[in-house]
Amino acid sequence: MNPKEILAKIAEETATCEKCELHYSRKHAVPGEGPADAEIMLIGEGPGFHENEQGRPFVGAAGKFLDELLTLIDLKREDVFITNVVKCRPPGNRDPKPEELAACSDYLERQIHAINPKVIVTLGRFSMLRFLPNAKIGQIHGQAMSIRGRLVVPMYHPAAALHQRSLKPIIEADFKKLPELIQKTDTIIEYQEEEHKRKDEPKQLSMF
Ligand code: URA
Ligand code: SF4
């Protein structure tokens, strides 16, 4: 299967997936969308009300702001792949539970493999924690980290910036750094994974 076919297969699987309890209340799974050869992959938290209605990621207020952020760097939604760490809406937009994140993780992992993006932008805490388990968003937002050879840039969630206006210029400034970060991969800090690893984790644990 080529990357496009793999992505289509993943979308098909999520539509009928019953691997966690989020399937009970979903209307539509939201597998994510964008080109199979996207250089930039944006990973949010989970579908909200509008996403659950439409089966598409970031179509509500946060999505509108995300479109504005992409425009700042001359990108359109069609240029990037957008998805979430959980593909079905947590009821009432509650936080995804650890067992839901674990159950859904394989879909995201396969999407990352298929797309092989140059850079992954994590939007919000749950997405960041998947790659940077002990990181604090206030300390590392907008900084590019090289994690096993792949660039990961943690950002605040666009919805957070809508609720807390002081975050708006911060997330805008972080987005504006993206084009340069993609060009200058040699200046990127290698994330000290060992320091953040729990002692009982297997050595070969792959994050991708
Ligand atoms: N918030 C997210 O994290 N993801 C979406 O798809 C929409 C809102
Ligand atoms: Fe399956 Fe993920 Fe939906 Fe849970 S959130 S039912 S694991 S697709």
Coordinates of C-alpha atoms in Angstrom, one line a residue, residues 69 72 168-178:
L69 CA -2.2 30.9 12.1
L72 CA 0.6 33.8 8.8
K168 CA -2.6 34.7 21.2
P169 CA 0.5 36.7 20.4
I170 CA 2.6 33.8 21.8
I171 CA 1.1 31.2 19.6
E172 CA 1.3 33.6 16.6
A173 CA 5.0 34.2 17.2
D174 CA 5.6 30.4 17.6
F175 CA 3.9 29.7 14.3
K176 CA 5.9 32.4 12.5
K177 CA 9.1 30.6 13.6
L178 CA 8.0 27.4 11.8

